[in-house]
PDB file of C-alpha atoms in Angstrom:
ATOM      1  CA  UNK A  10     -15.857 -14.269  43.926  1.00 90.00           C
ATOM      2  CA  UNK A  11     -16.882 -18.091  42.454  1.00 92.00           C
ATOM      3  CA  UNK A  12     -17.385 -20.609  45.124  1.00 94.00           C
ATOM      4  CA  UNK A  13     -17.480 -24.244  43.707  1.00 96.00           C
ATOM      5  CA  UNK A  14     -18.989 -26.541  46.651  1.00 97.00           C
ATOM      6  CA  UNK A  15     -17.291 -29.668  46.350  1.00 98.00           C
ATOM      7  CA  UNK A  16     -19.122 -33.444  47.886  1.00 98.00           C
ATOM      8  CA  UNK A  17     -17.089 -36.058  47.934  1.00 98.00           C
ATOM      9  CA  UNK A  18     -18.319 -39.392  48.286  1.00 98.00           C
ATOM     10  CA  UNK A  19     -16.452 -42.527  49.096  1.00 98.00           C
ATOM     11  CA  UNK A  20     -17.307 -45.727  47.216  1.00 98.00           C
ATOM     12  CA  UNK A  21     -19.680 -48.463  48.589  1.00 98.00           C
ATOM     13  CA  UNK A  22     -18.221 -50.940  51.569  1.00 98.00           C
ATOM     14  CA  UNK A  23     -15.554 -54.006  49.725  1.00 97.00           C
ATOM     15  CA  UNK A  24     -17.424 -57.120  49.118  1.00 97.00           C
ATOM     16  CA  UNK A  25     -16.797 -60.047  51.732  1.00 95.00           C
ATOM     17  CA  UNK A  26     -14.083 -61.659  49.098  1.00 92.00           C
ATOM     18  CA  UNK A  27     -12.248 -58.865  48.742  1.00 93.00           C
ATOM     19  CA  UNK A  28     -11.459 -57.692  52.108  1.00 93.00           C
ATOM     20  CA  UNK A  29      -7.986 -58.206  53.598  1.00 92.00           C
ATOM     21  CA  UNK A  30      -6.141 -57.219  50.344  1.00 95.00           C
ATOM     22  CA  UNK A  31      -4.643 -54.020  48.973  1.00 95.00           C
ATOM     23  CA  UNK A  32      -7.075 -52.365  46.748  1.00 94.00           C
ATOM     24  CA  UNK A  33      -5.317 -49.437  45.476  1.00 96.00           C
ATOM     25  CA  UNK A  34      -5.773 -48.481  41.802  1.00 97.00           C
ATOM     26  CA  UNK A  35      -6.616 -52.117  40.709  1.00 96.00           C
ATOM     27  CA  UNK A  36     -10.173 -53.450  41.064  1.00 96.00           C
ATOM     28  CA  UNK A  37     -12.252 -54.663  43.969  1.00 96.00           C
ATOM     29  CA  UNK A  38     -15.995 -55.655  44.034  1.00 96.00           C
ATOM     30  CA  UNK A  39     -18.159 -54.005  46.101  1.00 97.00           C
ATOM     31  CA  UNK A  40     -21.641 -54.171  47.444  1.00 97.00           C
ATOM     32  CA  UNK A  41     -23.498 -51.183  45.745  1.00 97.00           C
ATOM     33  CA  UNK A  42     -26.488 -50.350  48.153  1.00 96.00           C
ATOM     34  CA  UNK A  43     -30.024 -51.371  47.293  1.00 95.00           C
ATOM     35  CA  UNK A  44     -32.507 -48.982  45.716  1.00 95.00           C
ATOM     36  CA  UNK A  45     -34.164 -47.674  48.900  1.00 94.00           C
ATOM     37  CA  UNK A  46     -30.637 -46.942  50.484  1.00 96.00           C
ATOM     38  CA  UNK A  47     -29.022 -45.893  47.007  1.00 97.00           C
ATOM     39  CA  UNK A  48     -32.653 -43.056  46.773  1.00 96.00           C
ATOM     40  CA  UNK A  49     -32.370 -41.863  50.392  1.00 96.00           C
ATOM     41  CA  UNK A  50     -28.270 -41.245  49.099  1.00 96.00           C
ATOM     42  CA  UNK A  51     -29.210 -39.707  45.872  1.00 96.00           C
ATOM     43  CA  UNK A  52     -31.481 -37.499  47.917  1.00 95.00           C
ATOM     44  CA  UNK A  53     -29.273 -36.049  49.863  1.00 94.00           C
ATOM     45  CA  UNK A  54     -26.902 -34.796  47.055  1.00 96.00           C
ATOM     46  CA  UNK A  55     -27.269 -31.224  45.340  1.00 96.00           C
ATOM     47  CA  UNK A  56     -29.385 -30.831  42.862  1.00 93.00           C
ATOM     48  CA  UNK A  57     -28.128 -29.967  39.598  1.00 94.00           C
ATOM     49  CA  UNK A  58     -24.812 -31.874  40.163  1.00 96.00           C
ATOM     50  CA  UNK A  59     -21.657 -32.234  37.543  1.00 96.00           C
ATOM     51  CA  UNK A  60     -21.384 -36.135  38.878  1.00 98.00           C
ATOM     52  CA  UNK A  61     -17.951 -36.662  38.609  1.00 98.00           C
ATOM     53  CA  UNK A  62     -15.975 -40.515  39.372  1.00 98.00           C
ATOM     54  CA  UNK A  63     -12.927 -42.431  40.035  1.00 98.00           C
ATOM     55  CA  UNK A  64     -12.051 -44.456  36.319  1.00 98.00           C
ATOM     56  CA  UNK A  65     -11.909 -47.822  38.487  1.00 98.00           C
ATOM     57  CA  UNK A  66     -15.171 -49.629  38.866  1.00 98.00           C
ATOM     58  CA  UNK A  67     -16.334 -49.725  42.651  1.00 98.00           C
ATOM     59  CA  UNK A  68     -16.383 -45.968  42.076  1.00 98.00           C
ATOM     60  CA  UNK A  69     -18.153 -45.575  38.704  1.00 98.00           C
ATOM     61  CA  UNK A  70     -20.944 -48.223  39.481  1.00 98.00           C
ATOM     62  CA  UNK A  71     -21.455 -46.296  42.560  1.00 98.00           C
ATOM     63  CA  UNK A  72     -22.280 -43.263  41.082  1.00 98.00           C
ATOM     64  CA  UNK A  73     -24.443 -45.041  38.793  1.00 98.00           C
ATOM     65  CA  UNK A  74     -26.335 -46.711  41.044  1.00 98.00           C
ATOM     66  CA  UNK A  75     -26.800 -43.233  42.883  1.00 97.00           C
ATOM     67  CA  UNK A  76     -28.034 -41.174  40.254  1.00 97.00           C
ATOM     68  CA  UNK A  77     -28.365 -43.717  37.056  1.00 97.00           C
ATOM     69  CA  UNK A  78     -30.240 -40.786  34.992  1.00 96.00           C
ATOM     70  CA  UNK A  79     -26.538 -39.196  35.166  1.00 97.00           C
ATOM     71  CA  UNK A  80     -23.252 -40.337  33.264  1.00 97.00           C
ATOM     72  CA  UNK A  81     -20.575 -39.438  35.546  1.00 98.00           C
ATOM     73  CA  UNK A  82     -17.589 -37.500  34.518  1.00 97.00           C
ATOM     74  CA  UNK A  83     -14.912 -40.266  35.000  1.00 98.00           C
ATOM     75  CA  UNK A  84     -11.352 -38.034  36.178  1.00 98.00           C
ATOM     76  CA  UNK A  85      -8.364 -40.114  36.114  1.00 98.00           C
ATOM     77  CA  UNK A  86      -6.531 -37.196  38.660  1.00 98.00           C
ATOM     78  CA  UNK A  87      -9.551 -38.947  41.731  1.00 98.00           C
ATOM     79  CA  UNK A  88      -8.183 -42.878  40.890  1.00 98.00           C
ATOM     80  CA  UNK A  89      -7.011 -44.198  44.307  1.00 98.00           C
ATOM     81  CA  UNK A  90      -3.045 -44.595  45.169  1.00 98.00           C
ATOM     82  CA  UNK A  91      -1.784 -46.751  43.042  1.00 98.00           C
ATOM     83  CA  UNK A  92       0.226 -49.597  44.743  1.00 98.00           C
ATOM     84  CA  UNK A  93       2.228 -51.790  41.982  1.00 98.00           C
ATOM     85  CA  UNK A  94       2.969 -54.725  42.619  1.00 97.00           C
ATOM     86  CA  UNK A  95       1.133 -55.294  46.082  1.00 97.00           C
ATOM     87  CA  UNK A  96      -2.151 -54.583  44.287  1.00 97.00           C
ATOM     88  CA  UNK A  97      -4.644 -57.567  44.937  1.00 95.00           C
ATOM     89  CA  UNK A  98      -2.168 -58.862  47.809  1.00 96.00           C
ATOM     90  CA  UNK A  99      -2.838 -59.958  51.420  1.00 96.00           C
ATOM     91  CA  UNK A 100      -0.901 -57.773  53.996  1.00 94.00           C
ATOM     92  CA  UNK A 101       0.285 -60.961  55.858  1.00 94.00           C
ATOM     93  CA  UNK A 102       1.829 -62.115  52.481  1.00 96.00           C
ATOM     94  CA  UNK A 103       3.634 -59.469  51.617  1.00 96.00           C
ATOM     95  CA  UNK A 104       5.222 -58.538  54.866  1.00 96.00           C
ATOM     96  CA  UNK A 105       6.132 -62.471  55.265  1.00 97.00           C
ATOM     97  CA  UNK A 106       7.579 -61.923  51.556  1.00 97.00           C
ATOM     98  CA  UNK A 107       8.940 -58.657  51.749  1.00 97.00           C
ATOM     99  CA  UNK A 108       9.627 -58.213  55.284  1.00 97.00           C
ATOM    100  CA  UNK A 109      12.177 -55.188  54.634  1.00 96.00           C
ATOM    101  CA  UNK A 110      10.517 -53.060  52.218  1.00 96.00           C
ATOM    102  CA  UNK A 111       7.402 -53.610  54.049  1.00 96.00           C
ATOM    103  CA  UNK A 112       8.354 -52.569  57.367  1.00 97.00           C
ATOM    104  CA  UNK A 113      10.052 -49.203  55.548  1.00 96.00           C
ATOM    105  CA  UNK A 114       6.722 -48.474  53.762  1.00 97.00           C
ATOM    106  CA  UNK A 115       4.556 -48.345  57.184  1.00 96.00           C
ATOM    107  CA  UNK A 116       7.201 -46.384  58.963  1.00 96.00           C
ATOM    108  CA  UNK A 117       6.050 -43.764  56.325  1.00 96.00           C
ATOM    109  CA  UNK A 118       3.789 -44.473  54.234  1.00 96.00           C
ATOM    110  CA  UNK A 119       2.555 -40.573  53.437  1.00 96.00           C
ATOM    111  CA  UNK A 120       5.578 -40.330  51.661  1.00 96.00           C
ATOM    112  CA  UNK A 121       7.040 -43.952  50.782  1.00 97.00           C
ATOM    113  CA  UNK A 122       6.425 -45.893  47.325  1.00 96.00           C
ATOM    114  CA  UNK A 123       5.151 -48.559  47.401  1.00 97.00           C
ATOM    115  CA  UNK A 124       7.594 -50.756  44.868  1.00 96.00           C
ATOM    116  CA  UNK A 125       6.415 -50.199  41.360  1.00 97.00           C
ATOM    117  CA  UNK A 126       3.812 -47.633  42.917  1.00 97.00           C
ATOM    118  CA  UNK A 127       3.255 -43.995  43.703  1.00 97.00           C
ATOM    119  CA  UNK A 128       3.297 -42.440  47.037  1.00 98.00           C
ATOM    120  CA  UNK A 129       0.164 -40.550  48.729  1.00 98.00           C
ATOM    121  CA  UNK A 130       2.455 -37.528  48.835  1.00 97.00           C
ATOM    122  CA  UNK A 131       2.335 -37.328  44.512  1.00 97.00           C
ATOM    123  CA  UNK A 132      -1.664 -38.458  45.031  1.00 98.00           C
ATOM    124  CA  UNK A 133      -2.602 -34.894  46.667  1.00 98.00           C
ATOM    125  CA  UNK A 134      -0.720 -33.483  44.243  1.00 98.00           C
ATOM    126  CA  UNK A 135      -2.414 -34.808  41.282  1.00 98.00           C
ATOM    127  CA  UNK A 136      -5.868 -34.864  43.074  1.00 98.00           C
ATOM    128  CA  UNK A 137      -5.278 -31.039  43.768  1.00 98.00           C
ATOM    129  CA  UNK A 138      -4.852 -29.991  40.558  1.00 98.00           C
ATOM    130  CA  UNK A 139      -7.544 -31.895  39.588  1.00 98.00           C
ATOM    131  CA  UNK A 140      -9.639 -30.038  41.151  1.00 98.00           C
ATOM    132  CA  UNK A 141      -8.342 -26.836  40.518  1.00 96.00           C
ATOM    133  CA  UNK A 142      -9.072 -27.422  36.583  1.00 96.00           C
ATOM    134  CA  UNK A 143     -12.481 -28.352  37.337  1.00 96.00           C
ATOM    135  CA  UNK A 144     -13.079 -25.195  40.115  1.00 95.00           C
ATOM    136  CA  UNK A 145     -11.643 -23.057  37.173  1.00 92.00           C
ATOM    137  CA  UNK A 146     -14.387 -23.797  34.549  1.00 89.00           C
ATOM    138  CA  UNK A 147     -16.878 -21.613  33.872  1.00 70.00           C
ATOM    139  CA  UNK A 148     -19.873 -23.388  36.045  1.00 82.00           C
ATOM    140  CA  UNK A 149     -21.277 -22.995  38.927  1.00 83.00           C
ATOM    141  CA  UNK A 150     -23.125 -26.268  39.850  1.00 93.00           C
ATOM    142  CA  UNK A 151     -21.971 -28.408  42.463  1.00 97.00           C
ATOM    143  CA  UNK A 152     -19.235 -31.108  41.877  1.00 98.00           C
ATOM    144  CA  UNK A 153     -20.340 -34.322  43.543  1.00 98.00           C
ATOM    145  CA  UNK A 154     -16.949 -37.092  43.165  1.00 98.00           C
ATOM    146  CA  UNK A 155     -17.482 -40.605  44.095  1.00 98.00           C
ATOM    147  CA  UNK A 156     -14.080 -41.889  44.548  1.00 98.00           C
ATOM    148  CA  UNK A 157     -11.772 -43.275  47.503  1.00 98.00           C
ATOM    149  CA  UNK A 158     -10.317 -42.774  51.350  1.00 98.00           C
ATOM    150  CA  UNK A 159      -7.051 -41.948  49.773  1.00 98.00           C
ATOM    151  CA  UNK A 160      -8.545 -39.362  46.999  1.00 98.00           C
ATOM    152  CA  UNK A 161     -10.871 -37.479  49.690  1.00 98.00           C
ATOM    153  CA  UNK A 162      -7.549 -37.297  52.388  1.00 98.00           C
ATOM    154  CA  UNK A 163      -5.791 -35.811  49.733  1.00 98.00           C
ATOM    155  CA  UNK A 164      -8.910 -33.164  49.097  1.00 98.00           C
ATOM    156  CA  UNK A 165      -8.676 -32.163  52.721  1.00 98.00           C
ATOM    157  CA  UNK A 166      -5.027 -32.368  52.363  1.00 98.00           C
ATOM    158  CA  UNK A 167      -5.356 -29.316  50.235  1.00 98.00           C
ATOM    159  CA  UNK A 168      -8.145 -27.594  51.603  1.00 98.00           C
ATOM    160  CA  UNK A 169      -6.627 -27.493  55.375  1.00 98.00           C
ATOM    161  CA  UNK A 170      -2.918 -27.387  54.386  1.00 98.00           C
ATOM    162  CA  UNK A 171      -2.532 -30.202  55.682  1.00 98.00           C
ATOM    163  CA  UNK A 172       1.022 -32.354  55.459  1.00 98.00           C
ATOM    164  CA  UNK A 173       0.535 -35.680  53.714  1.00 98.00           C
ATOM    165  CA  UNK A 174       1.323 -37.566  57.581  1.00 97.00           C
ATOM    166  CA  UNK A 175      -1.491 -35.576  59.083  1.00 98.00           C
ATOM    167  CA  UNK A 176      -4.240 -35.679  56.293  1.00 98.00           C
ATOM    168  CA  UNK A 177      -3.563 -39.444  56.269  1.00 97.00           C
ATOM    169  CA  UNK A 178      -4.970 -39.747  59.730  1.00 96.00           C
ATOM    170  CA  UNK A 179      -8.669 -39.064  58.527  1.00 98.00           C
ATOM    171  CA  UNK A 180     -11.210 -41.535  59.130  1.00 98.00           C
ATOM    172  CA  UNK A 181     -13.084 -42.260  55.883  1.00 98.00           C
ATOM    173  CA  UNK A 182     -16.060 -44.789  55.608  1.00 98.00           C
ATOM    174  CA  UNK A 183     -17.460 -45.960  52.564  1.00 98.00           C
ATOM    175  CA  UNK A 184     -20.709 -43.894  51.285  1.00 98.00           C
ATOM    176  CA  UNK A 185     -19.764 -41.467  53.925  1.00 98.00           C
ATOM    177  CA  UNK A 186     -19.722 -37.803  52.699  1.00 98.00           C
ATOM    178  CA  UNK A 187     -16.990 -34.912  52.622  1.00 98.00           C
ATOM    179  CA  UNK A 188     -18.221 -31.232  51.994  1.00 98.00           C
ATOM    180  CA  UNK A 189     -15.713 -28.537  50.801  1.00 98.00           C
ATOM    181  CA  UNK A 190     -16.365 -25.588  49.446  1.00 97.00           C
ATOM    182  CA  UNK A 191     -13.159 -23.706  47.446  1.00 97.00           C
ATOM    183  CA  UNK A 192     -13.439 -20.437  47.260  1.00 96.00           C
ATOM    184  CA  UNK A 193     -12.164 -18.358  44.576  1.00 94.00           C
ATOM    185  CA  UNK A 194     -11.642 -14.599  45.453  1.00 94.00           C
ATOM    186  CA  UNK A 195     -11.483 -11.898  42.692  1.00 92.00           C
ATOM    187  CA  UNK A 196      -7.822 -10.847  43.109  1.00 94.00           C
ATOM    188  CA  UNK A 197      -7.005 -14.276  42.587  1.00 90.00           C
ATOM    189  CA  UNK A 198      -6.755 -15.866  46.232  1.00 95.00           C
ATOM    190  CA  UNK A 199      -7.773 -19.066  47.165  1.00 96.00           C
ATOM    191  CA  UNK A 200      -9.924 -19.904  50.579  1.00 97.00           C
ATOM    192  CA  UNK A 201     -11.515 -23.202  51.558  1.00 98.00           C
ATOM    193  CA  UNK A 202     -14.329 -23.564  53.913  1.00 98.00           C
ATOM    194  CA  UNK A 203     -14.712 -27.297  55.420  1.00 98.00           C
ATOM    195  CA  UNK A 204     -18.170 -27.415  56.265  1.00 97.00           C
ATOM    196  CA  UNK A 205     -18.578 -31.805  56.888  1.00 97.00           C
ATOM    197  CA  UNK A 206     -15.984 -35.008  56.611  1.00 98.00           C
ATOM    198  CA  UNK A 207     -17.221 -38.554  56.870  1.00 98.00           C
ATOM    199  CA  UNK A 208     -20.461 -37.830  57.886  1.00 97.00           C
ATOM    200  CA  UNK A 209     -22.861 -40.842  57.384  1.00 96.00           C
ATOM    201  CA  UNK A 210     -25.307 -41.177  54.828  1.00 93.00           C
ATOM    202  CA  UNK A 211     -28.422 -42.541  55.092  1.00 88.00           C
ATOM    203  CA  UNK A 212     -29.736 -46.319  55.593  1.00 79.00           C
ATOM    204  CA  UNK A 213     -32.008 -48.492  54.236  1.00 65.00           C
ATOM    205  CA  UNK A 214     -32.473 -50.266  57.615  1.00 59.00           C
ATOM    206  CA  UNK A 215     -36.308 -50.410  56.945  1.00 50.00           C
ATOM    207  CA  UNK A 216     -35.944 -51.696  53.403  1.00 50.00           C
ATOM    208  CA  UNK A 217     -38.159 -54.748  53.327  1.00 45.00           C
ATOM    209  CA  UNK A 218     -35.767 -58.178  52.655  1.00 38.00           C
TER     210      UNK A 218
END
């Protein structure tokens, strides 16, 4: 039996500027926590990690800010849904715009593209096996993955069996913290064990200004 204990970490919280857009796969700033906040983080992460990251920014600065004596793994299968062309967009614009294809993409959107996009359905696929290459090498340290909401919905996704329409329902805050362990039995059987999702991380509250 190999168990590979999987923390997944959602990015810091969207700067003021960029809040009110879609931020799917294109980039967003963010504001990375300061260093008393970013320790207390670090310090509640395994030791002897494989860090691993989202390629898009908010994600990879993250991580570096968490642990910046590690270069994180960056895994193109944990970049957030990607949107086309209402990436960088303000909701009110597009629906005023687009009223139509809008509308259609909210009556489903676990399973709707997005126009020039890709739909969350085909991002748990690619996020699962994602993580079934990296369960399947030969190590047995923890796998900490900064990433995004979408990317951690679609790891519960596969670890509950979830459909797309129900794992899409999770809550998931930014530097809050996922914990799933994948189990990998010797006659070849896969088991998951959800031990945490979105649980908080720690402050900085007493951080002097």
């Amino acid at each position: 039996m190999a168990v590979t204990r999987w923390y997944w970490l959602r990015h810091a919280p969207l700067a003021a500027s960029a809040l009110g857009r879609i931020h799917g796969a294109g980039e967003a700033p963010v504001d990375l926590p300061a260093p008393m906040r970013a320790a207390r983080i670090a310090h509640a992460l395994p030791e002897g990690m494989r860090l691993v990251a989202s390629p898009l920014a908010r994600a990879r600065d993250t991580a570096s800010v968490l642990r910046p004596d590690l270069t994180a793994r960056i895994e193109p299968g944990f970049i957030e849904q990607d949107f086309g062309l209402w990436e960088g967009r303000v909701h009110a614009e597009i629906e005023a715009a687009e009223p139509e294809a809008y509308a259609a993409f909210w009556r489903q959107p676990a399973r709707a593209r997005p126009p020039g996009g890709e739909r969350y359905a085909d991002v748990i696929a690619r996020v699962a096996a994602t993580v079934d290459r990296i369960s399947a090498e030969a190590d047995a340290r923890p796998v900490v993955v900064v990433a995004h909401a979408g990317v951690v919905r679609a790891a519960l996704a596969q670890a509950l069996g979830l459909t797309p329409e129900q794992s899409i329902s999770f809550v998931v805050d930014p530097l809050s913290l996922t914990r799933i362990d994948r189990i990998q039995m010797d006659d070849g059987a896969v088991l998951w064990r959800v031990e945490t999702v979105n649980r908080p991380l720690p402050t900085g509250e007493d951080e002097p200004c």
